[in-house]
Coordinates of C-alpha atoms in Angstrom, one line a residue:
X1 CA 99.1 75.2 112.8
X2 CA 95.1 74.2 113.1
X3 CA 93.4 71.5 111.2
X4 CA 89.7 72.1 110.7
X5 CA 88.6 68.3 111.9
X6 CA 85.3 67.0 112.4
X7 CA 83.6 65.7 116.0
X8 CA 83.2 61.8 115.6
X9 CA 80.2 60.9 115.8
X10 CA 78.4 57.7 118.0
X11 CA 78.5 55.6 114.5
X12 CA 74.4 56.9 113.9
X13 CA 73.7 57.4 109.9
X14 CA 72.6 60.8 110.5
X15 CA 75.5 61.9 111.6
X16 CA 77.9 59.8 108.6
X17 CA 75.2 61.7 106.3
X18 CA 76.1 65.1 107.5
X19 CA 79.8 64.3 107.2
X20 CA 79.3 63.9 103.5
X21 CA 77.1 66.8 103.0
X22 CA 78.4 70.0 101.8
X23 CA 78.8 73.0 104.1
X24 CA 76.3 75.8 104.3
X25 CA 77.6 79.4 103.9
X26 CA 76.2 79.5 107.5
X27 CA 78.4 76.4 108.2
X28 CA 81.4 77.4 106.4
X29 CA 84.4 77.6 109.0
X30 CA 85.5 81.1 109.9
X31 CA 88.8 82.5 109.5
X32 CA 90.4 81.7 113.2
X33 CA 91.0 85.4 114.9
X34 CA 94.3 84.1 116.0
X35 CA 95.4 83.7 112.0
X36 CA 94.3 87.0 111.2
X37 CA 96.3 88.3 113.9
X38 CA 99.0 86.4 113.5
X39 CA 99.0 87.8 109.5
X40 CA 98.4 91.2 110.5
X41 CA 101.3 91.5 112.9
X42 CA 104.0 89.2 110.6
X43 CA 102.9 92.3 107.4
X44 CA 103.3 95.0 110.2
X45 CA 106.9 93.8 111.2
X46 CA 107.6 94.1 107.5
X47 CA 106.2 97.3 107.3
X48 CA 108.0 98.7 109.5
X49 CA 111.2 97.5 108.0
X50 CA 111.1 100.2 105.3
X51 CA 112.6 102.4 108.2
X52 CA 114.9 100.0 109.7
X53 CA 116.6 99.1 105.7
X54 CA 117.0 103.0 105.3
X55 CA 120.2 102.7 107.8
X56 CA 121.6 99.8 105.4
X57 CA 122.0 101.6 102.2
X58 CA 125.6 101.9 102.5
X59 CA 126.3 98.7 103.4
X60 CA 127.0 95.5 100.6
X61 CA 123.2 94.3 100.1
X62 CA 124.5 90.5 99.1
X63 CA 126.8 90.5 102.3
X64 CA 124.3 91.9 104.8
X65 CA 121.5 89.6 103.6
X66 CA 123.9 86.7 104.6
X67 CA 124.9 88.1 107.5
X68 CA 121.1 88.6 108.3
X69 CA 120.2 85.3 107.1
X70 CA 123.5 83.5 109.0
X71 CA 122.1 84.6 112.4
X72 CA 118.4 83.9 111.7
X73 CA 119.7 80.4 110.5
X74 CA 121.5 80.0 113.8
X75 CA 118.7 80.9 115.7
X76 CA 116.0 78.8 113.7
X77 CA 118.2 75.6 114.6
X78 CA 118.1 76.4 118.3
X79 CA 114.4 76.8 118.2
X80 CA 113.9 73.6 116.0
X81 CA 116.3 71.4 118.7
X82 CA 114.4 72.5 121.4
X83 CA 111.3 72.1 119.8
X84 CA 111.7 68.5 119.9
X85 CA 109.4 68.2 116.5
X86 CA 110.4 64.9 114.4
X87 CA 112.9 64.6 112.0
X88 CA 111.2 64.9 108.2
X89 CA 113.4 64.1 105.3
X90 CA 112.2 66.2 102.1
X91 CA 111.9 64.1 98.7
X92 CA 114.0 65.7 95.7
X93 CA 110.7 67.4 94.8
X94 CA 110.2 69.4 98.2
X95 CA 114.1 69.9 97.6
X96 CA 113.4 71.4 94.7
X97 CA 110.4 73.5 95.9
X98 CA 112.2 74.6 98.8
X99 CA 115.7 76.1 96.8
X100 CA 113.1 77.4 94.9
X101 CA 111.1 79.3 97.1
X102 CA 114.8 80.3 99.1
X103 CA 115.9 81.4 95.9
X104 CA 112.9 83.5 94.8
X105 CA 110.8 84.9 98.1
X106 CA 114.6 85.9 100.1
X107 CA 117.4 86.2 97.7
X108 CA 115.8 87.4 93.9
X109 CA 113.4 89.5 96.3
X110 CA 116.2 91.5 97.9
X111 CA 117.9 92.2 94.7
X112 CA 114.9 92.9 92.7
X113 CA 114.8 95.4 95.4
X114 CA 117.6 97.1 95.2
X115 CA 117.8 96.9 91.3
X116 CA 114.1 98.4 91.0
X117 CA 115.4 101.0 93.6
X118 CA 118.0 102.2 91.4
X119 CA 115.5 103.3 88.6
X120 CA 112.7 104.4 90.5
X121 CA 111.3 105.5 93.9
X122 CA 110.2 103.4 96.9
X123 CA 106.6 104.6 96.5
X124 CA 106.2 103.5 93.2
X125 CA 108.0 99.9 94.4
X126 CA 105.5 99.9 96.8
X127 CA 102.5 100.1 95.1
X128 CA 103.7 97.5 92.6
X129 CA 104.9 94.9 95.1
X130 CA 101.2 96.0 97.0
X131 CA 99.5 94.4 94.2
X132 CA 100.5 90.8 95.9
X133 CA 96.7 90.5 97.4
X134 CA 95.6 90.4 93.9
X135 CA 98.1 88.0 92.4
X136 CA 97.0 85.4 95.6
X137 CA 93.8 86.2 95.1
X138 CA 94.1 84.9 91.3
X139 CA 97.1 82.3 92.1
X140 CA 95.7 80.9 95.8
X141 CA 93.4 78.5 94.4
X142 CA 96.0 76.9 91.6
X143 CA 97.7 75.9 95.0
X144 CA 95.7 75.8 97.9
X145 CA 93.8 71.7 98.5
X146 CA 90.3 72.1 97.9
X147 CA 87.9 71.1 101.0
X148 CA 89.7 72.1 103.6
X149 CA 88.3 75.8 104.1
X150 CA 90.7 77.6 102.5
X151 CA 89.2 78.9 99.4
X152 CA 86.8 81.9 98.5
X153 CA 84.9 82.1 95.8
X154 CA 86.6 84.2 93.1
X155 CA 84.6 87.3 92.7
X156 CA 84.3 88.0 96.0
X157 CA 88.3 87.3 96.9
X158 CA 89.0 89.3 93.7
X159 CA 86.9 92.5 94.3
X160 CA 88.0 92.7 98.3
X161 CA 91.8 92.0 96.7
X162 CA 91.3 94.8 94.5
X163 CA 89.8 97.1 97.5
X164 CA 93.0 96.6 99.7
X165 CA 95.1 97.1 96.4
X166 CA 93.9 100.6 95.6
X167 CA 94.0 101.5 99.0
X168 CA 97.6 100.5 99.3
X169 CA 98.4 102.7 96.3
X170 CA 96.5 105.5 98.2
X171 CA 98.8 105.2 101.0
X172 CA 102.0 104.5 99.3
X173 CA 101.4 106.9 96.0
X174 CA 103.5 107.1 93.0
X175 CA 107.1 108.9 92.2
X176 CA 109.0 108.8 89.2
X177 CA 110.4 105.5 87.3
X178 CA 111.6 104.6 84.3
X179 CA 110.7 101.4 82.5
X180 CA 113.7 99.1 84.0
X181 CA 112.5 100.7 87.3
X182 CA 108.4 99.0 86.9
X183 CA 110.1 96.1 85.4
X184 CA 112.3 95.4 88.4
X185 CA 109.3 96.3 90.8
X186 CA 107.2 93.5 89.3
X187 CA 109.8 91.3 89.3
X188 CA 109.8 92.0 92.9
X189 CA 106.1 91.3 93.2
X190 CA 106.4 88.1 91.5
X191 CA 108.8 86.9 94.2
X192 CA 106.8 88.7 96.7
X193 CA 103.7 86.0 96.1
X194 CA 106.3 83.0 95.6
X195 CA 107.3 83.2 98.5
X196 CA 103.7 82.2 99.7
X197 CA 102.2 80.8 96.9
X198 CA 105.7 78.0 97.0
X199 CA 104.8 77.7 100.7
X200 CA 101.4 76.4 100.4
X201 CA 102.0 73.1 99.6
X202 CA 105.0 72.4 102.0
X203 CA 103.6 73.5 105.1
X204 CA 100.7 71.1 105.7
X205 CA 103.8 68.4 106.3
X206 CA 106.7 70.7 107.6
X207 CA 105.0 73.2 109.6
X208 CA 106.1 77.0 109.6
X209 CA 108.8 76.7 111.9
X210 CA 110.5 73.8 109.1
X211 CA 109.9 75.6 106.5
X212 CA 111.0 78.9 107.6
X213 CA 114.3 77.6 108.7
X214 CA 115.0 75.0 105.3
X215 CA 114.8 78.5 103.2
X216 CA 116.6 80.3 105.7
X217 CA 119.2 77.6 105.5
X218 CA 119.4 77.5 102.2
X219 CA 119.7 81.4 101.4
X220 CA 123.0 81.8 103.7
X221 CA 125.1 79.9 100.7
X222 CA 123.3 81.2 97.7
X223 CA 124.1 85.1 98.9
X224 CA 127.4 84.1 99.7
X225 CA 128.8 82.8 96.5
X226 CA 126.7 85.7 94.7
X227 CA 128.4 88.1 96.8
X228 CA 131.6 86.4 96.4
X229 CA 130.8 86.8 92.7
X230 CA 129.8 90.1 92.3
X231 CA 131.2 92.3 95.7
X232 CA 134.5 89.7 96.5
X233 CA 136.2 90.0 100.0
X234 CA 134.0 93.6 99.9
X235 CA 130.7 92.2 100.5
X236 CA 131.8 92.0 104.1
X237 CA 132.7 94.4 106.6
X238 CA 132.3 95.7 110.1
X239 CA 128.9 97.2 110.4
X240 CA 128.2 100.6 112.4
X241 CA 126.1 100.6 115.0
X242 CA 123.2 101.8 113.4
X243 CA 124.0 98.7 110.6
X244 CA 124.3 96.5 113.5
X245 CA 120.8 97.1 115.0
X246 CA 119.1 97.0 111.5
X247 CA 120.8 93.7 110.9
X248 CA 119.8 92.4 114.0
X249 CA 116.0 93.6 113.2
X250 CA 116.1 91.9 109.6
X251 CA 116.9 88.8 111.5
X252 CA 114.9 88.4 114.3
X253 CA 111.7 90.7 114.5
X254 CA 111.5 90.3 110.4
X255 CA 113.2 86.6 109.2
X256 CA 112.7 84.8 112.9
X257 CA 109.5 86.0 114.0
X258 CA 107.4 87.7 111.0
X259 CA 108.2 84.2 108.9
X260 CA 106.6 82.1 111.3
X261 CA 104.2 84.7 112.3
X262 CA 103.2 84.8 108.1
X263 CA 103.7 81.0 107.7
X264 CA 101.4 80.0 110.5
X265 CA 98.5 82.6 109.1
X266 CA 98.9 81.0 105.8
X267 CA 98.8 77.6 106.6
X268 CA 95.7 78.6 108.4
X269 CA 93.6 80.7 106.6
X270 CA 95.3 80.1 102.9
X271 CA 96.6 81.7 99.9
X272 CA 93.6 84.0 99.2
X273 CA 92.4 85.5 102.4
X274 CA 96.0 86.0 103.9
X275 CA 96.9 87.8 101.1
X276 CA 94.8 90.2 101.7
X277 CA 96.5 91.3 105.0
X278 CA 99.6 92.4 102.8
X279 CA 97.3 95.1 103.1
X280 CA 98.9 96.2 106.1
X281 CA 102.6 96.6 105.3
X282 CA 101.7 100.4 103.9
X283 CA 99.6 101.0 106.5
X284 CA 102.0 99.8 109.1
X285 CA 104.8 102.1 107.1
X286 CA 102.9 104.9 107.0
X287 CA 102.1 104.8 110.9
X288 CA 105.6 104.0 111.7
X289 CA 106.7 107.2 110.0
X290 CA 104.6 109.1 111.7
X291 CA 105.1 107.3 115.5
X292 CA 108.7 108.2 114.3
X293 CA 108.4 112.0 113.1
X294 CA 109.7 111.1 109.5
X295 CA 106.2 112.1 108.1
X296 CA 102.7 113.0 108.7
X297 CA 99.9 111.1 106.9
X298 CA 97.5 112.9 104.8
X299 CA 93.7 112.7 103.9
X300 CA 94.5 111.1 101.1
X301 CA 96.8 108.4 103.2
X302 CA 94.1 108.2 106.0
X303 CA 91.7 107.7 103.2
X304 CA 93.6 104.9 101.7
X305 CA 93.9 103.2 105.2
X306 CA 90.3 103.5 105.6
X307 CA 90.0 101.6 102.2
X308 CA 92.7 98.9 103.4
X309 CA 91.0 98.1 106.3
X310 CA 87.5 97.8 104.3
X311 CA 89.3 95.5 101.6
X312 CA 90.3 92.9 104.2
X313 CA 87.0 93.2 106.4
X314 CA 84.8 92.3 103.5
X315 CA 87.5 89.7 102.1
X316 CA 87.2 87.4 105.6
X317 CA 83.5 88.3 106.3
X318 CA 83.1 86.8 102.6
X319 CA 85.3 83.5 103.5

């Protein structure tokens, strides 16, 4: 977490004057390299996820979210005890916010998932839920606090949103769907960007790692009583060992590590710009498949990378 924060200055006038003076475009802060990375390497672990969830398929999707959720819970209040950060009571309204943002960026997502799976193909998902750069781009600023560096101006955020957008596409392509299968796909973009666009306000006061594990928290209960409701004593069983290592990377690499990773970005460089390195989940996918031998990119994939990675340059150099 970085504040931008201003040197004090000996008490002269001059210097109280250029306190009060608007920044420059040549003064404007830059995005912190450390953010950026931070972002890139929270939408690569999700990326490479696609593979991982393939081995879970066959296994209850309510149960194994709480079992993944139950472990990253666990292992979010070890890190907060020996964190020794201060105790922060939420008021009903970051209550609220937070159930809200549990309930739409980690439970709705994953079953928006799997119901938009069930009508169409996980390309054409993906180029929906790709679209999230765009939807921050257009949503950051109803969220993000003005004056603290975290805006761009809209033309410029839009057009780079809409360069790592169609380069996503490029990379992920199109399959078959029906109409419940788009319908279910935006649904799970809309959660997709709640669960940042919710985040925004809370984490200038909790911090990533609070944040990350209230939601987490909070999930564990909400999947089990829907799993109860839906799957009964079925929603749990003993996973393989396949099951068991994709569990294990949900939880740690993806909910432990990838949320703060994310949360941290976001708090530092905002809404709009991090969104665009949502950018890199396809390309992340698409590399992971072919480190693993499960595919081999085309021009048309290399070409959409290429289009990614031009999207995000000219969205920070723009900040």
């Amino acid at each position: 977490m970085s504040t931008i924060t201003g040197e004090a200055g000996a008490g002269s006038g001059a210097g109280a004057q250029a306190q009060t003076q608007a920044p420059t475009p040549a003064q404007r802060p830059r995005p912190a390299t450390r953010h950026v990375l931070q972002g890139a390497l929270a939408m690569s672990v999700l990326g490479a996820s696609t593979a991982v969830s393939a081995h879970l398929t066959r296994y209850p999707v309510l149960g194994g979210q709480a079992l993944r959720y139950t472990l990253a819970a666990a292992v979010f209040a070890v890190i907060v005890r020996r964190s020794g950060l201060p105790r922060i009571r939420p008021t009903a309204r970051e209550w609220l916010q937070l159930s809200l943002l549990s309930a739409t960026g980690l439970v709705l997502f994953n079953v928006f998932v799997l119901a938009a799976l069930r009508h169409t193909d996980a390309a054409t998902l993906g180029s929906v839920v790709a679209c999230s750069p765009l939807v921050l781009a257009i949503a950051g600023p109803l969220v993000a606090k003005a004056g603290h560096g975290h805006r761009l101006r809209t033309g410029p955020a839009i057009g780079a949103a809409g360069l790592v957008v169609a380069g996503s596409a490029m990379v992920q392509g199109f399959g078959p769907g029906s109409a419940a299968g788009i319908v279910f796909a935006v649904l799970t973009l809309a959660c997709e960007a709640l669960f940042s666009l919710l985040a925004v306000p809370l984490l200038p006061k909790f911090g990533e790692l609070r944040v990350s594990a209230y939601v987490t928290v909070i999930a564990v209960p909400t999947l089990l009583v829907a799993g109860l409701a839906t799957d009964g004593t079925a929603m749990l069983r003993m996973p393989t060992l396949a099951e068991t290592a994709a569990l294990l990377y949900l939880a740690l690499p993806l909910t432990v590590g990838a949320f703060l990773l994310w949360y941290r970005s976001l708090n530092g460089l905002g809404p709009q710009r991090a969104g665009l390195l949502i950018g890199t989940v396809p390309v992340a996918a698409c590399a992971a498949s072919a480190a693993l031998g499960v595919g081999t990119p085309g021009i048309a994939q290399l070409a959409g990378v290429a289009v990614v990675v031009a999207g995000i340059v000219v969205g920070l150099a723009k900040s």
